């Protein structure tokens, strides 16, 4: 039994704790109209509907004129609604959008454990919480506080610019106000400085010049090419244009001292500018970051979006995956090399080592090769090669084991060691080849590989002599080998190969003219001597 006096005291205490209505309304937004309806319903039930203004709005349109404020954000996770990867661009865009409110604080609640890595900035504080059964983190990014002022007596008072006119105009309250915190506090997410804006403007001018310079390419039947190749050094991008409708941008290592978040904003603006100039829809622009290979790192699959387009080159068709890999499946810098192979492939037994997606095999088949053998360690790339061959009519759907075109999953060195030497007969048990007297070969190895499927790591500088000496015994005298790689510091050991090959470097003829980087690859034409 509760006494009436205690009950009365508790009620009075509760009434005295009720706060007056907010001077400024809380703003709530969501891109989903139904979500807004639910939010309004719950606000009415809680009795706070008059304190909150809800609106349907895209996060990208976030803006506010007030100097100080606080954003609390609970973005979609992809755990229950939609796919996880589809929201990655939304999270990545946050630093650039929040930079528009430099003196605000931000609190973001999400299940994404890699959120800080994705936005390129560490939170000041983190708190683990659960949203239903989903473990989440409340990431806290407190921004600058409103300035404090002190009067002549030294007493301080925290005021904001939103103080009422009556307060500031009262003669009694007029004081000599001196900022108590004279040093500015850096915003949570920095925007673009003037020099960054200058870089974007100069990049745009350079890109327009490149478009004008290469304007005749489509008339010559060249619809996939390098449009921009670090032509303005302060914007180190490689930009490839596909069919006039798709842009593929690869960023080289960062050229500046910006924070990761600020750099991402700069890069977003660069990408946006390129799309505007070329009138390409944002969904058809694909940006990736290319870093110099070090240690045991290799290029890995980047995603699972699977944006596949059909690219045309030299009268042939090729599938290109614009979204999931650093390289899309067609190395544009070898456009001229592929045409050379086609011109001398008629009636030849063609071997494609490190075949990737089979583009050289397609050209050889189109040139009338008697047979093609494509060798790669990746089953995905071999399936891709089959698809490219089939698209161009070089694959028999009813007979996948057609003798004219073979696709062999193997380590290149093991493959060469397993097949018969030139002039010897006998079917090797591993790959089903009864002869290995190849007339024409393309060998375009990676700089290195550390696949778990091989006994030892591949290093092109260390291993190329052993590879090429072994290959010479599997080709006919007079057979032609195109050997290429893109390791900048590569040195071909001609002294140890000159007894087997006539060697001539042809890189000046194989790198297309639109490439500013003339060392995008190096290529040699080698003729087997005996």
Short mmCIF file of C-alpha atoms in Angstrom, two decimals:
data_model
loop_
_atom_site.label_atom_id
_atom_site.label_comp_id
_atom_site.label_asym_id
_atom_site.label_seq_id
_atom_site.Cartn_x
_atom_site.Cartn_y
_atom_site.Cartn_z
CA UNK A 1 0.00 0.00 0.00
CA UNK A 2 1.48 3.35 -1.10
CA UNK A 3 0.67 6.30 1.13
CA UNK A 4 -1.18 9.26 -0.52
CA UNK A 5 1.60 11.66 0.47
CA UNK A 6 4.30 9.56 -1.23
CA UNK A 7 2.14 9.11 -4.33
CA UNK A 8 1.54 12.89 -4.49
CA UNK A 9 5.22 13.69 -4.10
CA UNK A 10 6.23 11.26 -6.88
CA UNK A 11 3.59 12.74 -9.22
CA UNK A 12 4.82 16.27 -8.53
CA UNK A 13 8.40 15.20 -9.12
CA UNK A 14 7.41 13.63 -12.46
CA UNK A 15 5.51 16.78 -13.52
CA UNK A 16 8.47 18.99 -12.65
CA UNK A 17 10.72 16.82 -14.83
CA UNK A 18 8.64 17.42 -17.96
CA UNK A 19 10.66 19.53 -20.35
CA UNK A 20 9.12 22.37 -22.32
CA UNK A 21 8.52 21.91 -26.07
CA UNK A 22 11.64 21.95 -28.20
CA UNK A 23 12.64 25.31 -29.63
CA UNK A 24 13.63 23.59 -32.84
CA UNK A 25 11.97 20.51 -34.24
CA UNK A 26 13.84 17.28 -34.76
CA UNK A 27 14.08 16.42 -38.46
CA UNK A 28 13.59 12.81 -39.51
CA UNK A 29 14.02 11.54 -43.06
CA UNK A 30 14.04 8.34 -45.10
CA UNK A 31 13.99 7.61 -48.80
CA UNK A 32 11.13 5.12 -48.27
CA UNK A 33 7.63 6.67 -48.05
CA UNK A 34 6.28 3.71 -46.06
CA UNK A 35 9.05 4.09 -43.49
CA UNK A 36 8.00 7.72 -43.02
CA UNK A 37 4.40 6.64 -42.42
CA UNK A 38 5.51 4.15 -39.75
CA UNK A 39 7.70 6.80 -38.08
CA UNK A 40 4.83 9.29 -37.97
CA UNK A 41 2.54 6.65 -36.48
CA UNK A 42 5.00 5.82 -33.70
CA UNK A 43 5.65 9.52 -32.97
CA UNK A 44 1.91 10.07 -32.48
CA UNK A 45 1.69 7.06 -30.16
CA UNK A 46 4.60 8.44 -28.11
CA UNK A 47 3.03 11.91 -27.91
CA UNK A 48 5.97 13.65 -29.63
CA UNK A 49 4.51 14.15 -33.11
CA UNK A 50 4.62 17.94 -32.70
CA UNK A 51 8.34 17.85 -31.94
CA UNK A 52 9.42 15.99 -35.08
CA UNK A 53 9.18 16.94 -38.73
CA UNK A 54 9.35 13.89 -41.02
CA UNK A 55 10.13 14.08 -44.73
CA UNK A 56 10.85 11.66 -47.54
CA UNK A 57 14.39 12.45 -48.62
CA UNK A 58 17.46 10.80 -50.12
CA UNK A 59 20.48 10.72 -47.80
CA UNK A 60 22.55 12.24 -50.61
CA UNK A 61 20.43 15.41 -50.36
CA UNK A 62 21.32 15.97 -46.71
CA UNK A 63 21.77 19.70 -45.98
CA UNK A 64 21.02 22.18 -43.20
CA UNK A 65 21.68 25.90 -42.72
CA UNK A 66 22.08 25.72 -38.95
CA UNK A 67 25.68 25.96 -37.81
CA UNK A 68 25.60 23.31 -35.08
CA UNK A 69 23.65 20.12 -34.88
CA UNK A 70 23.67 16.38 -34.55
CA UNK A 71 22.95 13.61 -37.07
CA UNK A 72 21.89 10.19 -35.84
CA UNK A 73 21.81 7.66 -38.66
CA UNK A 74 20.72 4.03 -38.84
CA UNK A 75 21.50 3.04 -42.46
CA UNK A 76 20.31 -0.28 -43.91
CA UNK A 77 22.52 -3.27 -43.15
CA UNK A 78 21.59 -5.68 -45.92
CA UNK A 79 21.11 -8.44 -43.32
CA UNK A 80 17.34 -8.56 -43.49
CA UNK A 81 16.34 -6.22 -46.30
CA UNK A 82 18.24 -6.41 -49.59
CA UNK A 83 21.73 -7.65 -50.27
CA UNK A 84 24.72 -6.60 -48.19
CA UNK A 85 26.91 -5.48 -51.12
CA UNK A 86 24.27 -3.23 -52.67
CA UNK A 87 24.65 -0.81 -49.74
CA UNK A 88 28.45 -0.52 -49.91
CA UNK A 89 28.31 2.57 -52.19
CA UNK A 90 25.92 4.23 -49.70
CA UNK A 91 28.35 3.72 -46.82
CA UNK A 92 31.33 4.79 -48.91
CA UNK A 93 29.54 8.03 -49.83
CA UNK A 94 29.01 9.11 -46.21
CA UNK A 95 32.25 11.08 -45.66
CA UNK A 96 31.58 13.23 -48.71
CA UNK A 97 27.98 13.91 -47.76
CA UNK A 98 28.63 14.57 -44.07
CA UNK A 99 31.46 16.96 -44.97
CA UNK A 100 28.73 19.40 -46.01
CA UNK A 101 28.00 19.89 -42.29
CA UNK A 102 31.52 20.65 -40.99
CA UNK A 103 30.54 21.76 -37.47
CA UNK A 104 28.03 18.99 -36.76
CA UNK A 105 28.35 15.74 -34.81
CA UNK A 106 27.50 12.32 -36.26
CA UNK A 107 26.36 9.09 -34.64
CA UNK A 108 25.97 6.06 -36.89
CA UNK A 109 24.40 2.78 -35.83
CA UNK A 110 25.12 -0.23 -38.03
CA UNK A 111 25.99 -3.93 -38.06
CA UNK A 112 28.87 -3.34 -40.49
CA UNK A 113 32.01 -4.22 -38.53
CA UNK A 114 34.24 -2.78 -41.27
CA UNK A 115 32.41 0.56 -41.28
CA UNK A 116 35.45 2.57 -40.13
CA UNK A 117 37.68 0.98 -42.77
CA UNK A 118 35.07 1.63 -45.43
CA UNK A 119 34.74 5.35 -44.69
CA UNK A 120 38.46 5.74 -43.95
CA UNK A 121 38.08 7.23 -40.48
CA UNK A 122 38.09 5.94 -36.90
CA UNK A 123 35.25 6.80 -34.53
CA UNK A 124 36.02 8.64 -31.29
CA UNK A 125 33.90 6.18 -29.34
CA UNK A 126 32.10 2.91 -30.07
CA UNK A 127 29.37 1.10 -28.18
CA UNK A 128 28.17 -2.43 -28.88
CA UNK A 129 24.37 -2.71 -29.03
CA UNK A 130 21.84 -5.16 -30.40
CA UNK A 131 19.14 -4.37 -32.92
CA UNK A 132 16.81 -7.30 -32.26
CA UNK A 133 19.27 -10.20 -32.59
CA UNK A 134 21.70 -8.35 -34.85
CA UNK A 135 24.89 -7.23 -33.13
CA UNK A 136 25.58 -3.61 -34.04
CA UNK A 137 27.98 -0.84 -33.14
CA UNK A 138 27.08 2.74 -32.30
CA UNK A 139 29.91 4.74 -33.91
CA UNK A 140 30.31 8.21 -32.40
CA UNK A 141 31.93 11.15 -34.19
CA UNK A 142 31.43 14.23 -31.97
CA UNK A 143 32.02 17.47 -33.80
CA UNK A 144 33.07 20.94 -32.61
CA UNK A 145 31.06 22.35 -29.72
CA UNK A 146 29.38 25.77 -30.00
CA UNK A 147 31.84 28.48 -28.87
CA UNK A 148 31.94 29.51 -25.22
CA UNK A 149 32.18 33.17 -24.29
CA UNK A 150 33.40 34.93 -21.18
CA UNK A 151 32.57 38.42 -19.89
CA UNK A 152 35.03 40.93 -18.48
CA UNK A 153 34.87 39.30 -15.07
CA UNK A 154 36.19 36.08 -16.58
CA UNK A 155 33.01 34.08 -16.09
CA UNK A 156 32.24 31.85 -19.03
CA UNK A 157 28.93 31.05 -20.61
CA UNK A 158 28.21 28.67 -23.46
CA UNK A 159 25.99 30.28 -26.05
CA UNK A 160 25.08 29.48 -29.59
CA UNK A 161 24.16 31.71 -32.46
CA UNK A 162 20.53 30.82 -31.83
CA UNK A 163 20.21 33.02 -28.70
CA UNK A 164 17.02 35.10 -28.81
CA UNK A 165 17.07 38.71 -29.95
CA UNK A 166 15.67 39.86 -26.59
CA UNK A 167 18.57 38.25 -24.74
CA UNK A 168 21.23 39.80 -26.93
CA UNK A 169 19.61 43.25 -26.99
CA UNK A 170 19.06 43.71 -23.24
CA UNK A 171 21.22 46.61 -21.93
CA UNK A 172 21.79 44.78 -18.64
CA UNK A 173 23.24 41.81 -20.41
CA UNK A 174 25.52 43.63 -22.82
CA UNK A 175 29.00 42.38 -22.02
CA UNK A 176 32.34 42.42 -23.68
CA UNK A 177 32.38 38.90 -25.10
CA UNK A 178 35.73 37.22 -25.71
CA UNK A 179 35.88 33.72 -27.15
CA UNK A 180 36.98 31.31 -24.43
CA UNK A 181 38.13 28.76 -27.04
CA UNK A 182 40.03 30.81 -29.65
CA UNK A 183 41.52 27.78 -31.41
CA UNK A 184 39.19 26.26 -34.04
CA UNK A 185 38.32 22.59 -33.74
CA UNK A 186 38.65 20.54 -36.92
CA UNK A 187 35.42 19.22 -38.42
CA UNK A 188 34.73 15.48 -38.29
CA UNK A 189 34.74 15.07 -42.06
CA UNK A 190 36.66 17.59 -44.13
CA UNK A 191 35.38 18.83 -47.48
CA UNK A 192 37.32 19.87 -50.56
CA UNK A 193 39.86 22.64 -50.31
CA UNK A 194 40.54 25.12 -53.10
CA UNK A 195 43.47 23.15 -54.47
CA UNK A 196 41.36 20.01 -54.75
CA UNK A 197 38.73 21.98 -56.65
CA UNK A 198 41.47 23.27 -58.97
CA UNK A 199 42.58 19.69 -59.65
CA UNK A 200 39.04 18.65 -60.55
CA UNK A 201 38.70 21.59 -62.92
CA UNK A 202 42.03 20.88 -64.65
CA UNK A 203 41.19 17.19 -64.91
CA UNK A 204 37.95 18.11 -66.67
CA UNK A 205 39.84 20.25 -69.20
CA UNK A 206 42.36 17.48 -69.83
CA UNK A 207 39.63 14.87 -70.29
CA UNK A 208 37.83 17.06 -72.83
CA UNK A 209 41.09 17.42 -74.78
CA UNK A 210 41.53 13.64 -74.79
CA UNK A 211 38.00 13.12 -76.05
CA UNK A 212 38.67 15.54 -78.90
CA UNK A 213 42.03 13.93 -79.69
CA UNK A 214 40.52 10.42 -79.93
CA UNK A 215 37.28 11.46 -81.63
CA UNK A 216 38.12 9.45 -84.78
CA UNK A 217 38.48 6.13 -82.95
CA UNK A 218 34.80 5.08 -83.19
CA UNK A 219 34.83 5.80 -86.94
CA UNK A 220 37.81 3.45 -87.23
CA UNK A 221 35.84 0.74 -85.44
CA UNK A 222 37.68 1.19 -82.13
CA UNK A 223 34.96 1.36 -79.48
CA UNK A 224 36.92 0.18 -76.42
CA UNK A 225 40.09 2.10 -75.61
CA UNK A 226 42.15 3.94 -73.00
CA UNK A 227 40.65 7.40 -72.82
CA UNK A 228 42.80 8.88 -70.07
CA UNK A 229 46.13 7.58 -68.80
CA UNK A 230 47.32 9.86 -66.00
CA UNK A 231 47.51 12.65 -68.59
CA UNK A 232 47.11 15.24 -65.81
CA UNK A 233 49.64 13.82 -63.31
CA UNK A 234 47.87 15.19 -60.25
CA UNK A 235 44.87 13.00 -61.03
CA UNK A 236 46.49 9.56 -61.47
CA UNK A 237 43.69 7.53 -63.00
CA UNK A 238 43.48 5.09 -65.86
CA UNK A 239 40.11 5.56 -67.57
CA UNK A 240 38.84 3.14 -70.20
CA UNK A 241 35.78 3.80 -72.32
CA UNK A 242 33.71 0.82 -73.47
CA UNK A 243 31.25 1.14 -76.34
CA UNK A 244 30.75 4.83 -75.60
CA UNK A 245 28.42 3.86 -72.72
CA UNK A 246 30.57 2.53 -69.88
CA UNK A 247 33.50 4.01 -67.99
CA UNK A 248 36.02 1.95 -66.08
CA UNK A 249 38.30 3.95 -63.78
CA UNK A 250 41.29 2.50 -61.97
CA UNK A 251 42.97 4.69 -59.39
CA UNK A 252 46.68 4.28 -58.89
CA UNK A 253 48.24 4.81 -55.49
CA UNK A 254 47.17 7.96 -53.68
CA UNK A 255 49.08 11.05 -54.78
CA UNK A 256 48.44 13.29 -51.77
CA UNK A 257 48.33 13.68 -48.01
CA UNK A 258 44.58 13.94 -47.66
CA UNK A 259 42.79 11.88 -45.07
CA UNK A 260 41.19 8.75 -46.45
CA UNK A 261 37.73 10.30 -46.08
CA UNK A 262 38.77 13.55 -47.80
CA UNK A 263 40.47 11.60 -50.58
CA UNK A 264 37.35 9.55 -51.14
CA UNK A 265 35.26 12.72 -51.48
CA UNK A 266 37.80 14.10 -53.99
CA UNK A 267 37.69 10.86 -55.96
CA UNK A 268 33.88 10.84 -55.97
CA UNK A 269 33.90 14.36 -57.44
CA UNK A 270 36.48 13.36 -60.08
CA UNK A 271 34.32 10.39 -61.08
CA UNK A 272 31.20 12.54 -61.14
CA UNK A 273 32.96 15.09 -63.37
CA UNK A 274 34.04 12.40 -65.84
CA UNK A 275 30.47 11.11 -66.06
CA UNK A 276 29.13 14.63 -66.68
CA UNK A 277 31.60 15.35 -69.48
CA UNK A 278 30.96 12.04 -71.26
CA UNK A 279 27.22 12.03 -70.45
CA UNK A 280 27.41 8.57 -68.92
CA UNK A 281 24.89 7.48 -66.31
CA UNK A 282 26.34 6.96 -62.80
CA UNK A 283 25.29 3.30 -62.79
CA UNK A 284 27.54 2.73 -65.82
CA UNK A 285 30.67 4.11 -64.13
CA UNK A 286 32.92 1.66 -62.31
CA UNK A 287 35.74 2.84 -60.06
CA UNK A 288 38.48 0.59 -58.67
CA UNK A 289 41.72 1.19 -56.86
CA UNK A 290 44.89 -0.29 -58.33
CA UNK A 291 47.92 -0.57 -56.06
CA UNK A 292 51.44 -1.70 -56.81
CA UNK A 293 51.80 -5.40 -56.11
CA UNK A 294 54.03 -6.06 -53.11
CA UNK A 295 55.02 -9.10 -51.11
CA UNK A 296 52.55 -11.92 -51.63
CA UNK A 297 49.55 -9.78 -52.53
CA UNK A 298 47.64 -10.53 -55.69
CA UNK A 299 44.64 -9.06 -57.41
CA UNK A 300 41.57 -10.70 -55.94
CA UNK A 301 37.91 -10.70 -56.83
CA UNK A 302 36.39 -7.45 -55.58
CA UNK A 303 32.66 -8.16 -55.49
CA UNK A 304 29.70 -10.18 -56.64
CA UNK A 305 27.65 -7.58 -58.52
CA UNK A 306 28.20 -9.17 -61.92
CA UNK A 307 27.66 -6.23 -64.30
CA UNK A 308 28.46 -7.98 -67.58
CA UNK A 309 28.60 -6.11 -70.89
CA UNK A 310 29.47 -7.20 -74.41
CA UNK A 311 32.44 -5.34 -75.84
CA UNK A 312 33.35 -5.27 -79.54
CA UNK A 313 36.93 -5.35 -80.78
CA UNK A 314 38.35 -6.24 -84.17
CA UNK A 315 35.00 -7.58 -85.36
CA UNK A 316 34.79 -9.95 -82.38
CA UNK A 317 32.69 -9.97 -79.20
CA UNK A 318 33.94 -10.28 -75.62
CA UNK A 319 32.22 -10.52 -72.28
CA UNK A 320 33.49 -7.91 -69.83
CA UNK A 321 32.72 -7.97 -66.11
CA UNK A 322 32.80 -4.30 -65.20
CA UNK A 323 32.17 -4.63 -61.49
CA UNK A 324 33.73 -7.68 -59.87
CA UNK A 325 37.41 -7.67 -60.86
CA UNK A 326 40.13 -5.07 -61.05
CA UNK A 327 40.59 -6.01 -64.73
CA UNK A 328 37.39 -6.48 -66.69
CA UNK A 329 38.45 -9.45 -68.85
CA UNK A 330 39.89 -7.70 -71.90
CA UNK A 331 43.34 -6.10 -71.70
CA UNK A 332 42.93 -3.11 -74.01
CA UNK A 333 46.69 -2.48 -74.20
CA UNK A 334 47.08 -5.67 -76.26
CA UNK A 335 44.61 -4.69 -78.98
CA UNK A 336 47.38 -4.42 -81.59
CA UNK A 337 49.15 -7.60 -80.41
CA UNK A 338 45.95 -9.60 -80.82
CA UNK A 339 45.62 -8.39 -84.39
CA UNK A 340 49.22 -9.46 -85.11
CA UNK A 341 48.43 -12.95 -83.84
CA UNK A 342 45.32 -13.15 -86.02
CA UNK A 343 47.26 -12.21 -89.15
CA UNK A 344 49.71 -15.09 -88.81
CA UNK A 345 47.49 -17.81 -87.31
CA UNK A 346 46.03 -19.33 -90.50
CA UNK A 347 46.47 -23.11 -90.42
CA UNK A 348 48.60 -22.93 -87.25
CA UNK A 349 48.43 -24.98 -84.06
CA UNK A 350 48.00 -22.19 -81.52
CA UNK A 351 48.92 -22.34 -77.82
CA UNK A 352 47.72 -19.70 -75.35
CA UNK A 353 49.56 -19.88 -72.00
CA UNK A 354 48.17 -17.96 -69.01
CA UNK A 355 45.18 -17.58 -71.30
CA UNK A 356 43.01 -15.52 -68.92
CA UNK A 357 39.64 -15.02 -70.70
CA UNK A 358 40.81 -16.35 -74.07
CA UNK A 359 40.88 -13.14 -76.12
CA UNK A 360 44.06 -14.22 -77.97
CA UNK A 361 42.45 -17.62 -78.66
CA UNK A 362 39.45 -15.88 -80.22
CA UNK A 363 41.70 -13.85 -82.50
CA UNK A 364 43.72 -16.92 -83.49
CA UNK A 365 40.54 -18.86 -84.27
CA UNK A 366 39.23 -15.92 -86.28
CA UNK A 367 42.48 -15.90 -88.26
CA UNK A 368 41.96 -19.53 -89.26
CA UNK A 369 44.05 -21.42 -86.71
CA UNK A 370 43.84 -25.19 -87.19
CA UNK A 371 43.45 -25.62 -83.43
CA UNK A 372 43.73 -23.66 -80.19
CA UNK A 373 44.77 -24.77 -76.72
CA UNK A 374 44.05 -22.35 -73.87
CA UNK A 375 45.82 -23.05 -70.57
CA UNK A 376 45.02 -21.34 -67.28
CA UNK A 377 44.96 -22.33 -63.63
CA UNK A 378 41.60 -20.63 -63.00
CA UNK A 379 38.45 -22.60 -63.92
CA UNK A 380 36.50 -19.33 -63.87
CA UNK A 381 38.74 -17.81 -66.52
CA UNK A 382 38.52 -20.96 -68.66
CA UNK A 383 34.71 -20.85 -68.49
CA UNK A 384 34.96 -17.19 -69.48
CA UNK A 385 37.23 -18.14 -72.41
CA UNK A 386 34.72 -20.78 -73.54
CA UNK A 387 31.93 -18.20 -73.41
CA UNK A 388 33.96 -15.76 -75.52
CA UNK A 389 34.77 -18.45 -78.08
CA UNK A 390 31.14 -19.53 -78.24
CA UNK A 391 29.92 -15.96 -78.72
CA UNK A 392 32.14 -15.71 -81.78
CA UNK A 393 31.13 -19.07 -83.25
CA UNK A 394 34.31 -20.97 -82.30
CA UNK A 395 32.72 -23.40 -79.88
CA UNK A 396 30.50 -26.37 -80.64
CA UNK A 397 27.71 -26.43 -78.05
CA UNK A 398 26.78 -30.04 -78.90
CA UNK A 399 30.34 -31.27 -78.65
CA UNK A 400 32.24 -29.54 -75.83
CA UNK A 401 35.23 -31.82 -76.43
CA UNK A 402 35.63 -30.63 -80.01
CA UNK A 403 39.22 -31.36 -81.03
CA UNK A 404 39.87 -27.95 -82.55
CA UNK A 405 39.61 -25.97 -79.31
CA UNK A 406 40.77 -27.20 -75.91
CA UNK A 407 40.63 -25.52 -72.51
CA UNK A 408 43.05 -26.94 -69.97
CA UNK A 409 43.09 -26.14 -66.26
CA UNK A 410 46.72 -26.40 -65.26
CA UNK A 411 49.78 -24.67 -63.94
CA UNK A 412 51.70 -23.64 -67.06
CA UNK A 413 55.02 -25.21 -66.03
CA UNK A 414 53.38 -28.49 -65.09
CA UNK A 415 51.44 -28.49 -68.36
CA UNK A 416 54.59 -28.04 -70.45
CA UNK A 417 56.44 -30.71 -68.50
CA UNK A 418 53.56 -33.20 -68.94
CA UNK A 419 52.90 -32.97 -72.68
CA UNK A 420 55.16 -34.81 -75.18
CA UNK A 421 58.30 -33.10 -76.42
CA UNK A 422 58.36 -31.93 -80.01
CA UNK A 423 58.60 -34.87 -82.41
CA UNK A 424 57.53 -37.45 -79.85
CA UNK A 425 54.15 -39.19 -79.88
CA UNK A 426 52.04 -40.53 -77.08
CA UNK A 427 49.02 -39.20 -75.23
CA UNK A 428 49.87 -37.61 -71.92
CA UNK A 429 47.58 -38.87 -69.19
CA UNK A 430 46.92 -35.49 -67.62
CA UNK A 431 45.78 -33.34 -70.55
CA UNK A 432 45.00 -35.65 -73.47
CA UNK A 433 47.39 -34.13 -76.03
CA UNK A 434 49.11 -36.57 -78.39
CA UNK A 435 51.50 -34.01 -79.83
CA UNK A 436 52.95 -30.65 -78.90
CA UNK A 437 54.42 -29.26 -82.10
CA UNK A 438 52.84 -25.82 -81.79
CA UNK A 439 53.41 -23.28 -84.57
CA UNK A 440 52.25 -20.16 -82.77
CA UNK A 441 52.13 -19.28 -79.08
CA UNK A 442 51.18 -16.35 -76.86
CA UNK A 443 52.61 -16.31 -73.33
CA UNK A 444 51.50 -13.36 -71.20
CA UNK A 445 52.27 -14.33 -67.58
CA UNK A 446 51.45 -12.34 -64.45
CA UNK A 447 54.22 -10.62 -62.54
CA UNK A 448 53.85 -13.19 -59.82
CA UNK A 449 51.37 -15.71 -58.45
CA UNK A 450 51.15 -17.55 -55.15
CA UNK A 451 48.21 -19.84 -55.88
CA UNK A 452 47.61 -22.71 -53.46
CA UNK A 453 47.26 -24.99 -56.50
CA UNK A 454 50.96 -24.77 -57.35
CA UNK A 455 53.96 -26.24 -55.60
CA UNK A 456 55.93 -22.98 -55.69
CA UNK A 457 55.28 -19.29 -56.22
CA UNK A 458 55.57 -17.87 -59.72
CA UNK A 459 57.84 -14.88 -60.26
CA UNK A 460 58.23 -13.75 -63.86
CA UNK A 461 61.76 -12.38 -63.44
CA UNK A 462 63.02 -15.44 -61.65
CA UNK A 463 61.14 -18.09 -63.67
CA UNK A 464 60.92 -16.79 -67.25
CA UNK A 465 64.11 -18.49 -68.51
CA UNK A 466 63.03 -21.96 -67.32
CA UNK A 467 59.59 -21.41 -68.82
CA UNK A 468 60.82 -20.23 -72.20
CA UNK A 469 63.49 -22.92 -72.54
CA UNK A 470 60.90 -25.61 -71.80
CA UNK A 471 58.42 -24.02 -74.20
CA UNK A 472 60.94 -24.07 -77.06
CA UNK A 473 60.98 -27.88 -76.93
CA UNK A 474 57.21 -27.95 -77.42
CA UNK A 475 57.17 -25.78 -80.55
CA UNK A 476 58.25 -26.49 -84.13
CA UNK A 477 61.44 -24.92 -85.57
CA UNK A 478 60.39 -21.58 -87.01
CA UNK A 479 57.45 -21.41 -84.60
CA UNK A 480 56.58 -17.91 -83.40
CA UNK A 481 56.17 -16.93 -79.76
CA UNK A 482 54.76 -13.63 -78.53
CA UNK A 483 56.05 -13.20 -75.00
CA UNK A 484 54.78 -10.28 -72.93
CA UNK A 485 54.46 -9.10 -69.35
CA UNK A 486 53.80 -5.84 -67.52
CA UNK A 487 56.48 -5.95 -64.83
CA UNK A 488 58.15 -2.55 -65.21
CA UNK A 489 61.57 -3.66 -64.00
CA UNK A 490 61.59 -6.86 -66.01
CA UNK A 491 64.83 -7.76 -67.83
CA UNK A 492 64.71 -10.49 -70.43
CA UNK A 493 67.74 -12.75 -70.04
CA UNK A 494 68.54 -12.95 -73.77
CA UNK A 495 71.96 -14.46 -73.15
CA UNK A 496 70.43 -17.63 -71.70
CA UNK A 497 67.79 -17.83 -74.44
CA UNK A 498 69.70 -16.88 -77.59
CA UNK A 499 70.64 -20.51 -78.36
CA UNK A 500 66.94 -21.37 -78.74
CA UNK A 501 65.31 -18.21 -80.09
CA UNK A 502 65.78 -15.30 -82.44
CA UNK A 503 64.59 -12.46 -80.21
CA UNK A 504 63.25 -9.03 -81.11
CA UNK A 505 61.44 -6.62 -78.82
CA UNK A 506 58.36 -5.13 -80.51
CA UNK A 507 56.84 -3.14 -77.62
CA UNK A 508 56.85 0.08 -79.65
CA UNK A 509 54.52 -1.62 -82.15
CA UNK A 510 52.21 -3.32 -79.64
CA UNK A 511 51.35 -0.47 -77.23
CA UNK A 512 48.39 1.50 -78.71
CA UNK A 513 48.96 5.17 -79.41
CA UNK A 514 46.41 6.41 -76.85
CA UNK A 515 48.52 5.10 -73.96
CA UNK A 516 50.60 7.78 -72.32
CA UNK A 517 52.36 5.04 -70.38
CA UNK A 518 54.39 3.39 -73.13
CA UNK A 519 55.61 0.78 -70.68
CA UNK A 520 52.13 -0.52 -69.89
CA UNK A 521 53.58 -3.79 -71.16
CA UNK A 522 56.69 -5.08 -72.91
CA UNK A 523 56.44 -7.58 -75.75
CA UNK A 524 58.94 -9.72 -77.67
CA UNK A 525 58.52 -11.71 -80.87
CA UNK A 526 60.64 -14.84 -80.65
CA UNK A 527 61.28 -17.44 -83.38
CA UNK A 528 62.24 -20.95 -82.36
CA UNK A 529 65.59 -21.78 -84.05
CA UNK A 530 65.83 -25.56 -83.78
#
